[in-house]
CSV table of C-alpha atoms in Angstrom, one decimal:
chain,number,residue,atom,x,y,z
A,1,UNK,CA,-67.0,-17.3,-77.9
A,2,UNK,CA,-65.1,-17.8,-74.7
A,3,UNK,CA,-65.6,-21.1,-74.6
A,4,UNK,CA,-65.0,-21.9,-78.1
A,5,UNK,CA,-61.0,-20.3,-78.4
A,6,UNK,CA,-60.6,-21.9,-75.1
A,7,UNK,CA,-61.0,-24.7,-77.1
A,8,UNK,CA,-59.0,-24.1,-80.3
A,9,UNK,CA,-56.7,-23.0,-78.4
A,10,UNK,CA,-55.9,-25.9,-76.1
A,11,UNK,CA,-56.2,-28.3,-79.3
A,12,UNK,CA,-53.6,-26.2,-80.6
A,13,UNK,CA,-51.5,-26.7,-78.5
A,14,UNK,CA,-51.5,-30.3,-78.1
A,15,UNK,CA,-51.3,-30.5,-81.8
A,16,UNK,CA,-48.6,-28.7,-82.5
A,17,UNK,CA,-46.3,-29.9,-79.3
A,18,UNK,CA,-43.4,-32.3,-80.4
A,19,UNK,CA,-44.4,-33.9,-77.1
A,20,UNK,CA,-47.6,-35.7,-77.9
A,21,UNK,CA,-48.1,-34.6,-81.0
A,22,UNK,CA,-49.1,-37.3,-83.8
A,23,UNK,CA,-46.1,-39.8,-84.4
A,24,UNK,CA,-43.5,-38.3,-81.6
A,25,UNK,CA,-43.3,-41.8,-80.7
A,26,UNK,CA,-44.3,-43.5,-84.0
A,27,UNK,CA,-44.2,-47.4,-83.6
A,28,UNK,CA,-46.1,-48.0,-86.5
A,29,UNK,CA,-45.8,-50.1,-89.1
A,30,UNK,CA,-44.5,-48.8,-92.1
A,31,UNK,CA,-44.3,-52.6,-94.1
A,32,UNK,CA,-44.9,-52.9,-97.7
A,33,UNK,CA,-48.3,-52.0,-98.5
A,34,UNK,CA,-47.4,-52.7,-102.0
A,35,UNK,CA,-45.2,-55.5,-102.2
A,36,UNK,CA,-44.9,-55.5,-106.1
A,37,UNK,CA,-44.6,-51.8,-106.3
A,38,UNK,CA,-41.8,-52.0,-103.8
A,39,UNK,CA,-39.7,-54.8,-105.6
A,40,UNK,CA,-40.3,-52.7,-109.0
A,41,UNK,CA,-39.1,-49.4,-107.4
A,42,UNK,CA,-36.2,-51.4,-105.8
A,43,UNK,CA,-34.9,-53.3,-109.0
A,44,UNK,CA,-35.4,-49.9,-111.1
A,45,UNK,CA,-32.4,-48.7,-108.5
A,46,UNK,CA,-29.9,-52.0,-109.1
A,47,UNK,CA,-31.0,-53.3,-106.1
A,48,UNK,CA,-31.8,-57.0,-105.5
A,49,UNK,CA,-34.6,-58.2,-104.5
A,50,UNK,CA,-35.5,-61.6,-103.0
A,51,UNK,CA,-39.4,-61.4,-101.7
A,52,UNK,CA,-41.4,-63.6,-99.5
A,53,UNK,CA,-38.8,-65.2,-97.0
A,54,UNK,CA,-38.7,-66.8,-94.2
A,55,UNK,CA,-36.3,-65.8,-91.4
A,56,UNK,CA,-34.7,-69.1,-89.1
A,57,UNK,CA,-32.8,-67.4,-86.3
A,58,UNK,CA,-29.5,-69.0,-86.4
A,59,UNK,CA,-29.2,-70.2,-82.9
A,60,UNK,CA,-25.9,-71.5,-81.5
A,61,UNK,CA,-26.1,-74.4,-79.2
A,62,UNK,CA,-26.8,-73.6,-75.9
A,63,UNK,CA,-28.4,-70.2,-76.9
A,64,UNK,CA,-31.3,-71.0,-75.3
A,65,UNK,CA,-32.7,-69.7,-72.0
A,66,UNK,CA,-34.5,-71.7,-69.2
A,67,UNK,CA,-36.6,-69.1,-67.6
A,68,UNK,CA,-39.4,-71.4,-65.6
A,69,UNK,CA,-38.6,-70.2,-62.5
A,70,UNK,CA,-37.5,-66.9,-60.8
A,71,UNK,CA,-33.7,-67.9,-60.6
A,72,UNK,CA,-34.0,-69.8,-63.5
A,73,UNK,CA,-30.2,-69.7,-65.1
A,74,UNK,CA,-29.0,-69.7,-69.1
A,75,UNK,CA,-27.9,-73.3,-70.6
A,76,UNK,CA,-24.6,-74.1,-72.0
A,77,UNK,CA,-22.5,-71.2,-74.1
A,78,UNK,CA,-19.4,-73.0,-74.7
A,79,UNK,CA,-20.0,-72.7,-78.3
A,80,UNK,CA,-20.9,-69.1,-78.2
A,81,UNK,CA,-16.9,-68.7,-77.8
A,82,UNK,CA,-16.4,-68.5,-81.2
A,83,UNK,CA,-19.9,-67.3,-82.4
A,84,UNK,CA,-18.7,-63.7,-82.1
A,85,UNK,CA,-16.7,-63.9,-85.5
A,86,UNK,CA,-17.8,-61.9,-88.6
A,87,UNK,CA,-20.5,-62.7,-90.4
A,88,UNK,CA,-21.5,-63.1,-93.3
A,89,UNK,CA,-24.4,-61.0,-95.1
A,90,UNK,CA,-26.3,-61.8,-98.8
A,91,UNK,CA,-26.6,-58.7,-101.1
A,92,UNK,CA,-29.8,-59.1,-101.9
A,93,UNK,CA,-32.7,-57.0,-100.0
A,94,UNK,CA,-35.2,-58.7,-98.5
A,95,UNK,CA,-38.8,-57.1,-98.3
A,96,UNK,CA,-41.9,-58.5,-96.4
A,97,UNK,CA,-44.8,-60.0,-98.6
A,98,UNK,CA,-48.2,-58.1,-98.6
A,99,UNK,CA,-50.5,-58.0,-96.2
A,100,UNK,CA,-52.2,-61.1,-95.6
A,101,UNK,CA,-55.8,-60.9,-97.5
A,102,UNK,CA,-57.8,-64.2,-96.2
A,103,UNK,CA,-61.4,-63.9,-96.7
A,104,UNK,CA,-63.3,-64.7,-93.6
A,105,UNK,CA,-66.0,-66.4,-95.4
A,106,UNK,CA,-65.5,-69.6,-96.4
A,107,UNK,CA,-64.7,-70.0,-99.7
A,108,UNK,CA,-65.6,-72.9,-102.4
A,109,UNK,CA,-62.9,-75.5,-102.7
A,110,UNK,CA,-61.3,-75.3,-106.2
A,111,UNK,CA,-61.7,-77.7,-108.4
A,112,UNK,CA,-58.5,-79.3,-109.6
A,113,UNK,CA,-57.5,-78.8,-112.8
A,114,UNK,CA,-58.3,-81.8,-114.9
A,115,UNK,CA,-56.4,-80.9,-118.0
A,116,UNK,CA,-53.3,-80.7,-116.2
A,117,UNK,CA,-54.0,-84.0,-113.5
A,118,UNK,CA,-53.4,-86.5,-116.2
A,119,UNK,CA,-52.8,-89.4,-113.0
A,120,UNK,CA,-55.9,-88.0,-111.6
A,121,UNK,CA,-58.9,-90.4,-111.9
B,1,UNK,CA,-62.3,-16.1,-68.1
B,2,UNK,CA,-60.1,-13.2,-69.8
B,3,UNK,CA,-57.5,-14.0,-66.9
B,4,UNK,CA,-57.9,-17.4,-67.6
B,5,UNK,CA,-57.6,-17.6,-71.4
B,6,UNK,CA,-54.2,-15.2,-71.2
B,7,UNK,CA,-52.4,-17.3,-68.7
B,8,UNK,CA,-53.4,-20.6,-71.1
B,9,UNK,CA,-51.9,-18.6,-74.1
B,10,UNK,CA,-48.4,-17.5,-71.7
B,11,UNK,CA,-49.1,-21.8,-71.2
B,12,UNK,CA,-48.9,-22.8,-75.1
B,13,UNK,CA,-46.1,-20.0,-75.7
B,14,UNK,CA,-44.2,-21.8,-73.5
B,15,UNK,CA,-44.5,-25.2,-74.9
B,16,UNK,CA,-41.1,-26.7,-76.3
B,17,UNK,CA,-42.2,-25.9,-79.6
B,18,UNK,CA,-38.8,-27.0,-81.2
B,19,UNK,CA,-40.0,-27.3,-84.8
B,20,UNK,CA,-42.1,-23.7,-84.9
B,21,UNK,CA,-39.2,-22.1,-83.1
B,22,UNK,CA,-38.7,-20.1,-86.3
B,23,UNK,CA,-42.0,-19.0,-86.3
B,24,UNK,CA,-43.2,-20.3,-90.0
B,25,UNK,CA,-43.6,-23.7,-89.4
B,26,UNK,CA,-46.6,-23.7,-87.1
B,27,UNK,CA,-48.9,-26.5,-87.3
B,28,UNK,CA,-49.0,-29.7,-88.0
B,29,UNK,CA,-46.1,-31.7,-86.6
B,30,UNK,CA,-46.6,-35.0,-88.8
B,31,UNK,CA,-47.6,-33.1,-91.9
B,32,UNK,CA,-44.8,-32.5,-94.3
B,33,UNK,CA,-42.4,-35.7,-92.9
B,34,UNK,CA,-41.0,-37.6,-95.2
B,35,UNK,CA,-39.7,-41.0,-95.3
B,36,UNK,CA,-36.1,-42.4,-97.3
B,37,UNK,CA,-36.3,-43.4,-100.5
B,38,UNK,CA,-36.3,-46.3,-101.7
B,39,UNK,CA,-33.1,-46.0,-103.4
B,40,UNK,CA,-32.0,-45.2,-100.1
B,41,UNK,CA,-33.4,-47.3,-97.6
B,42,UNK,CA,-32.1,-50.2,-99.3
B,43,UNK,CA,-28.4,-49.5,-99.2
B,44,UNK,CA,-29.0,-47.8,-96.2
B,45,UNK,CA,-30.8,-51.2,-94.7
B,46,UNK,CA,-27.8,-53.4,-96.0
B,47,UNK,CA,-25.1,-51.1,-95.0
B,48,UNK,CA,-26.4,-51.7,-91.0
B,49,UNK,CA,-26.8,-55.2,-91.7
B,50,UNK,CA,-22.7,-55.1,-93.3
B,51,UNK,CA,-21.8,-53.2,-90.1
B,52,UNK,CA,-23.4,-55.5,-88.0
B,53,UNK,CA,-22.6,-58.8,-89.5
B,54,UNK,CA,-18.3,-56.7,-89.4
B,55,UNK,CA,-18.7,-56.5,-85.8
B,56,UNK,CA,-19.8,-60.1,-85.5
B,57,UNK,CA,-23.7,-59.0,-83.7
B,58,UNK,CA,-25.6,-61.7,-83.8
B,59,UNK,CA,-28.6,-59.8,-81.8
B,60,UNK,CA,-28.6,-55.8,-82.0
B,61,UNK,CA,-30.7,-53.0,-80.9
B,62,UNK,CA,-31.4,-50.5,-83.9
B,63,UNK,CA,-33.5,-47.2,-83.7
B,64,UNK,CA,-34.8,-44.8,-86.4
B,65,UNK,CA,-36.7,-41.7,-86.7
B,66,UNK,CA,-39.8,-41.3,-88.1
B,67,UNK,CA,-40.3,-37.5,-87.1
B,68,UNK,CA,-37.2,-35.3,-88.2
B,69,UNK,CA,-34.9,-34.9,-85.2
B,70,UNK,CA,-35.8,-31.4,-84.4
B,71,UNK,CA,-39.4,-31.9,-84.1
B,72,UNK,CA,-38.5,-34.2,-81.4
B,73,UNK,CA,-38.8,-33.5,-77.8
B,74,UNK,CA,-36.0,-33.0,-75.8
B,75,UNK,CA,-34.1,-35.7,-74.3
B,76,UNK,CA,-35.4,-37.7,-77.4
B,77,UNK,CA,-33.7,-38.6,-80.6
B,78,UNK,CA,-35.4,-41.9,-82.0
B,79,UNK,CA,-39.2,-43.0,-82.3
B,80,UNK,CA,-38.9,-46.9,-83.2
B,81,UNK,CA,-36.3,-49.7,-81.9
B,82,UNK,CA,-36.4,-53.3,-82.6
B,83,UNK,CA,-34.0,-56.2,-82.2
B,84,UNK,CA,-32.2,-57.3,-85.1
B,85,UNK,CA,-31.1,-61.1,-85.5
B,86,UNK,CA,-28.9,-62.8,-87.2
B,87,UNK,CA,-30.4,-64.9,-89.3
B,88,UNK,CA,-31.2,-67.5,-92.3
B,89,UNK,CA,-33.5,-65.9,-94.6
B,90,UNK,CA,-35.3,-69.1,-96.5
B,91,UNK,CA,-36.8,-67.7,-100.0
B,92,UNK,CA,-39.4,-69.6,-101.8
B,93,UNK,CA,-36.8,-70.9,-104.5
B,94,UNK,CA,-35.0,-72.8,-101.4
B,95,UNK,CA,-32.1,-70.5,-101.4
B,96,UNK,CA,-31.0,-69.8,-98.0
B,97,UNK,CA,-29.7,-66.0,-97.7
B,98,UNK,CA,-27.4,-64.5,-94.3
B,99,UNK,CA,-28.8,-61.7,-93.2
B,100,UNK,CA,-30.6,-59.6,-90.2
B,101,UNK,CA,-34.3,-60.4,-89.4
B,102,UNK,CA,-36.6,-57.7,-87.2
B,103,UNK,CA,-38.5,-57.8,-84.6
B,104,UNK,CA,-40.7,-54.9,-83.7
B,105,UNK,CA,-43.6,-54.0,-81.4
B,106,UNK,CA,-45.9,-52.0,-83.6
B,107,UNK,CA,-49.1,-50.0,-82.8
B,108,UNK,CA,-52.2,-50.3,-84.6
B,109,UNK,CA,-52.9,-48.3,-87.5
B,110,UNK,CA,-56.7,-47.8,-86.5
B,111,UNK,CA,-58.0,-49.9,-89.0
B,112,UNK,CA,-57.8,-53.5,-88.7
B,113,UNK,CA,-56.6,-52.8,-84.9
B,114,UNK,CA,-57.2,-49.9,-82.8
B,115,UNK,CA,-54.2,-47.5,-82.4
B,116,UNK,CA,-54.1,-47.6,-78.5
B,117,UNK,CA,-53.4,-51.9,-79.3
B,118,UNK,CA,-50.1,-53.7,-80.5
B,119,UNK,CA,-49.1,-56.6,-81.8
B,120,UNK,CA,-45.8,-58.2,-82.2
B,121,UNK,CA,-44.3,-58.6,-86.1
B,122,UNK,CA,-41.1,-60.5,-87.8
B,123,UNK,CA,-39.7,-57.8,-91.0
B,124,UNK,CA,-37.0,-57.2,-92.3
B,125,UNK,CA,-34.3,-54.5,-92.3
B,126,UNK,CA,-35.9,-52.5,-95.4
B,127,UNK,CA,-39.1,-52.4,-93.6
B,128,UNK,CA,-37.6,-50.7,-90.8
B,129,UNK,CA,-35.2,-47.9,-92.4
B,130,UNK,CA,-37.9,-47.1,-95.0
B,131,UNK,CA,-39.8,-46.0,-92.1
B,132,UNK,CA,-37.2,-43.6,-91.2
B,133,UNK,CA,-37.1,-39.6,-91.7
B,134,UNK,CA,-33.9,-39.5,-91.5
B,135,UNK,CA,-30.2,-40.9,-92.9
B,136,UNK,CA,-29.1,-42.1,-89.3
B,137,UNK,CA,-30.0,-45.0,-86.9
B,138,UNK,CA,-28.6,-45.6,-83.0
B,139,UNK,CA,-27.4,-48.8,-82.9
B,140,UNK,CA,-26.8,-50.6,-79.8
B,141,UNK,CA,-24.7,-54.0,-79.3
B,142,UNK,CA,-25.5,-55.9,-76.3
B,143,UNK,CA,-22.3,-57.5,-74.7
B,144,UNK,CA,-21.7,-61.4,-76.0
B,145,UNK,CA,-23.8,-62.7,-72.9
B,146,UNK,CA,-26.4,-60.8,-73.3
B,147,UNK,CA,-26.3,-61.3,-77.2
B,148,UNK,CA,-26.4,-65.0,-76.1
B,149,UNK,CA,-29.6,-64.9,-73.7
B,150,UNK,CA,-31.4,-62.7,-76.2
B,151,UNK,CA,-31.0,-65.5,-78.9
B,152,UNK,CA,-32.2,-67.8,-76.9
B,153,UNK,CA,-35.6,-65.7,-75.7
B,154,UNK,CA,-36.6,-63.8,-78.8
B,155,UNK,CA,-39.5,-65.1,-80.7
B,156,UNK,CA,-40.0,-67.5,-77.9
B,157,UNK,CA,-43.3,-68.3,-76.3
B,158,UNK,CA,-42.1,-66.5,-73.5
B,159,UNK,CA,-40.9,-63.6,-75.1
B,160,UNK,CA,-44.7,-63.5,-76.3
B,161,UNK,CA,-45.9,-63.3,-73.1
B,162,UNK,CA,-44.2,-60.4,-71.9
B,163,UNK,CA,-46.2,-58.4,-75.1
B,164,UNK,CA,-48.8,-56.2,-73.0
B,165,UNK,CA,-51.4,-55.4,-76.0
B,166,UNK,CA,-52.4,-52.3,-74.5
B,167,UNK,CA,-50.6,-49.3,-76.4
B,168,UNK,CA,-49.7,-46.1,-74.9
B,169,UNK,CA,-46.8,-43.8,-76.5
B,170,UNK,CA,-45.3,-42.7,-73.6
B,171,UNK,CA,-46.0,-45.4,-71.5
B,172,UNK,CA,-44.6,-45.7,-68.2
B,173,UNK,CA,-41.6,-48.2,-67.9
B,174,UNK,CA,-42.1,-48.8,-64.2
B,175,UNK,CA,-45.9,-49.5,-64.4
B,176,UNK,CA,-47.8,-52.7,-66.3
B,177,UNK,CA,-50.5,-51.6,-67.6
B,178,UNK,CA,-49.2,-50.0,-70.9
B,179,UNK,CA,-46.5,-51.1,-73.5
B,180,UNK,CA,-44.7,-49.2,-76.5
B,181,UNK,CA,-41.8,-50.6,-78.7
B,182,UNK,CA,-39.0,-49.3,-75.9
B,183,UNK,CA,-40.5,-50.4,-72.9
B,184,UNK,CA,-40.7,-54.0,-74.8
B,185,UNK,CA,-37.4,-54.1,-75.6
B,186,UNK,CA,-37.0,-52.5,-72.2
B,187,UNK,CA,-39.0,-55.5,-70.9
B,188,UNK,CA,-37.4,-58.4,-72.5
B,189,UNK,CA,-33.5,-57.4,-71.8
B,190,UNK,CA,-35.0,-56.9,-67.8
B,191,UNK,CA,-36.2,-60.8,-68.4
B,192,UNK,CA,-32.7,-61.8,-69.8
B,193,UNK,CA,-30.5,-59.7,-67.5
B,194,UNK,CA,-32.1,-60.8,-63.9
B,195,UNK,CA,-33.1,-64.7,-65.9
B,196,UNK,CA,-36.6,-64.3,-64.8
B,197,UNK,CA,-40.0,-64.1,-66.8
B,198,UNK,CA,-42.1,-63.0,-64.0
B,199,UNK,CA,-44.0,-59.7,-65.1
B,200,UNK,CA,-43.9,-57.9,-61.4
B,201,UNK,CA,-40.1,-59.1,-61.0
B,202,UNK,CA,-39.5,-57.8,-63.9
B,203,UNK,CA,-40.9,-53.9,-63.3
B,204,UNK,CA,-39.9,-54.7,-59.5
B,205,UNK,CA,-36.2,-54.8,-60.7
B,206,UNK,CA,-37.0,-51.7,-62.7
B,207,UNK,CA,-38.0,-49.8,-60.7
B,208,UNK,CA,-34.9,-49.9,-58.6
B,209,UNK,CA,-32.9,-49.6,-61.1
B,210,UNK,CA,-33.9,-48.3,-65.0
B,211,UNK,CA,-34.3,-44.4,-64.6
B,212,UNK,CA,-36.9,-43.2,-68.0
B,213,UNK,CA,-36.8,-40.3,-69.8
B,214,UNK,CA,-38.8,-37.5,-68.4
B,215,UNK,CA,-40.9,-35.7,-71.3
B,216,UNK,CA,-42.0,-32.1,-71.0
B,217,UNK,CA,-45.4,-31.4,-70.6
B,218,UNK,CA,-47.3,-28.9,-69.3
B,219,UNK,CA,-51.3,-29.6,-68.0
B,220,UNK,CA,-53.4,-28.6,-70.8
B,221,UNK,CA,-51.3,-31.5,-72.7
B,222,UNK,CA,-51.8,-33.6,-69.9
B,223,UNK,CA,-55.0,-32.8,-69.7
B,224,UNK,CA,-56.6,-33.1,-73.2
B,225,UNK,CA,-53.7,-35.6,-74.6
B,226,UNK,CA,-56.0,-38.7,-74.5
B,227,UNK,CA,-58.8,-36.9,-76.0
B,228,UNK,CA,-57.1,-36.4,-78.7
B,229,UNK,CA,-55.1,-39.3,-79.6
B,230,UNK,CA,-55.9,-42.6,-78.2
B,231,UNK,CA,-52.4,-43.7,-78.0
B,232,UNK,CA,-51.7,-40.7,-75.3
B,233,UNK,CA,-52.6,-42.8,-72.1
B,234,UNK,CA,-51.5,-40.9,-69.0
B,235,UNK,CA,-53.1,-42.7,-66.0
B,236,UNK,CA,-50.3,-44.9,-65.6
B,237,UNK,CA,-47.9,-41.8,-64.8
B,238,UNK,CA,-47.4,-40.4,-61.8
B,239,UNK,CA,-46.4,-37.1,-61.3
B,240,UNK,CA,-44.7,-35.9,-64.5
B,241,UNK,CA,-44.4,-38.1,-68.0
B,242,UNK,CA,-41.9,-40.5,-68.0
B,243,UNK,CA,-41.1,-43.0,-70.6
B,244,UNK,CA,-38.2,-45.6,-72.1
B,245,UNK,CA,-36.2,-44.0,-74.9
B,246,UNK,CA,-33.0,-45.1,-76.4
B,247,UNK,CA,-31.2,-42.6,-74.4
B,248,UNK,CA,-32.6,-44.1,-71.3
B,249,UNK,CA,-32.0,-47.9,-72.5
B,250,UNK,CA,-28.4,-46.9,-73.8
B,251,UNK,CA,-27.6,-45.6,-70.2
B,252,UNK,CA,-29.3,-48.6,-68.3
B,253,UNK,CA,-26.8,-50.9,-70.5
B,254,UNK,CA,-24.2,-49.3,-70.1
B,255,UNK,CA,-24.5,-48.4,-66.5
B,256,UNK,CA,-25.0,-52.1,-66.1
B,257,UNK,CA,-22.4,-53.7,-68.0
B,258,UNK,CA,-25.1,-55.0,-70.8
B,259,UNK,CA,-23.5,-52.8,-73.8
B,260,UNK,CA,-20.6,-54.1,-76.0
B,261,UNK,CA,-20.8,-51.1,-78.1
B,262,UNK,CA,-23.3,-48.3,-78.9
B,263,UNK,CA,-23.0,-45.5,-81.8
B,264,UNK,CA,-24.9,-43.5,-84.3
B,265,UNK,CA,-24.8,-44.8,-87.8
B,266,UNK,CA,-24.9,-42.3,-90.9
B,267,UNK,CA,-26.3,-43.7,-94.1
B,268,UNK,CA,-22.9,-43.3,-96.1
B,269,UNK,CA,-24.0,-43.9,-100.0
B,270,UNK,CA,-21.5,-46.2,-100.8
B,271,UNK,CA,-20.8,-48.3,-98.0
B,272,UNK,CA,-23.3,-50.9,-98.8
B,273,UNK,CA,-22.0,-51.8,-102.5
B,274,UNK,CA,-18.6,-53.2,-101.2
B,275,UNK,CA,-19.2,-56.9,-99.7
């Protein structure tokens, strides 16, 4: 009896402590589980969408960093003088596609579509 | 054992409950959150980027809340920070769009990766603000410099290789064996700032001079945390919990000249419809 609301009682407290409890320190993902359902609840509100994108980090010359060494030192920058401007920004939203959902089996190459292949011999 | 058992309850009463302080809400911490809406993590997602992109931030810091802020622990206001950058969004129909991609250290979800592992993932600003439980981020800008040197490192090989897999929530900044989104960040502006990529430099320079966040615990929590929840690690504190925060990376930047700017940034309904 003792030992038992020793027990509850201790994981009570760690499970109801802002401290450690469950998602304090969430880092979790919290990406589109449902990509379509997403983009549908998002264009019922006005908003647009743009889906499946692929983001290119817009470096400015001499962005880049050597770090091969312990005193290694940052390349070039005089471009970044006039990188600090504003910016511009598209209004669409941008969401993440789904999950990716690769079988690990391998599976049986598709044959092409005849119909449609009318160069194909 | 009676003795016993009464000074453990005087222990639990004495917890920083800061969500059951009114008594009713006992329990479950998590249970109950909820995340923005759609409807308004959108605009709320593009209004940050149109703040950004106004102040001319090519590389930001941004943090959210997944927990609402009183049912965090003192000292802490934010759960999740990533870098946003400036990019060019490519879509599929070969339209290039300007906008903010985001880079984020997440945990597993205990599935298709064990909680107490991360792994390093590319989204996008609706991602991360419809993770949120509430209608305010912290935003931090690093200074032009450091905006330049984190350009040139993120998504890099070597930014890679400063990813330590092993999770732990409140892991300790000045110690390598665990990793969570903060101490990442923490991680890769400590790589920038002293130009090195050498993992002991790197909590070396630390050490002497990024001071964490201390996080109240008492023993039973030290205690039984990792039982519980495999993303509590605790062996790589010493004495009392420590961990990187905002707070404590706000300070460290601005102590060191790294910040440009840093605010909070309300969700304001109409600010994103206006170019």
């Amino acid at each position: 009896m003792l030992k038992s609301t020793l027990t509850a009682l201790t994981l009570s407290a760690l499970l109801t402590s802002p401290v450690l409890a469950q998602g304090s320190f969430e880092n979790a993902s919290n990406a589109s589980g449902n990509s379509a359902e997403a983009s549908a609840e998002l264009a019922l509100s006005g908003v647009q969408v743009a889906l499946g994108v692929v983001a290119v980090p817009i470096v400015i010359v001499g962005a880049g960093l050597d770090l091969s060494g312990d005193a290694a030192s940052a390349t070039g920058g005089a471009l970044w003088d006039a990188a600090n401007a504003p910016l511009e920004v598209s209004q669409e939203t941008v969401i993440a596609q789904p999950a990716p959902n690769v079988p690990q089996t391998p599976q049986p190459t598709r044959e092409p579509a005849r119909e449609t292949c009318g160069d194909c011999q | 054992m009676k003795r016993l058992i009464i000074g453990l309850m005087a222990t639990c009463l004495a917890l920083p409950f800061g969500a059951q302080a009114g008594g009713a809400e006992s329990g479950d911490s998590a249970a109950g959150t909820t995340f923005l809406m759609p409807a308004v993590a959108a605009p709320f997602a593009k209004q940050i980027e149109q703040e950004l992109a106004t102040k001319g931030a090519r590389v930001a810091i941004v943090f959210r809340s997944s927990q609402p802020h009183e049912k965090l622990p003192d000292g802490v206001s934010y759960t999740h920070g990533a870098f946003w950058v400036y990019s060019d969004l490519k879509t599929p129909d070969g339209r290039t769009l300007k906008g903010y991609a985001v880079y984020n250290l997440y945990h597993g979800n205990g599935e298709t990766l064990p909680k107490n592992l991360s792994y390093l993932k590319q989204d996008f600003p609706y991602d991360f603000v419809k993770g949120s439980a509430e209608e305010d981020v912290a935003v931090l800008i690093p200074t032009p410099e450091m905006q330049r040197r984190l350009l040139g490192m993120i998504g890099t090989k070597d930014y890679e290789a400063l990813h330590v897999p092993d999770y732990s929530l409140v892991s300790n900044p000045h110690d390598p064996r665990y990793q969570n989104c903060v101490e990442f960040m923490l991680d890769i502006i400590a790589a920038v700032t002293w130009e090195t990529k050498d993992y002991a430099q790197i909590k070396a320079n630390l050490a002497a001079h990024f001071e964490p966040t201390p996080i109240r615990t008492n023993l039973v929590q030290r205690a039984l945390g990792p039982a519980v929840d495999s993303r509590i690690r605790l062996d790589d504190q010493k004495g009392g919990i420590e961990t990187a925060t905002s707070e404590s990376l706000s300070a460290f930047m601005t102590t060191h000249g790294l910040l440009s700017e840093t605010y909070v940034l309300d969700y304001r309904p109409q600010a994103a419809i206006t170019p």
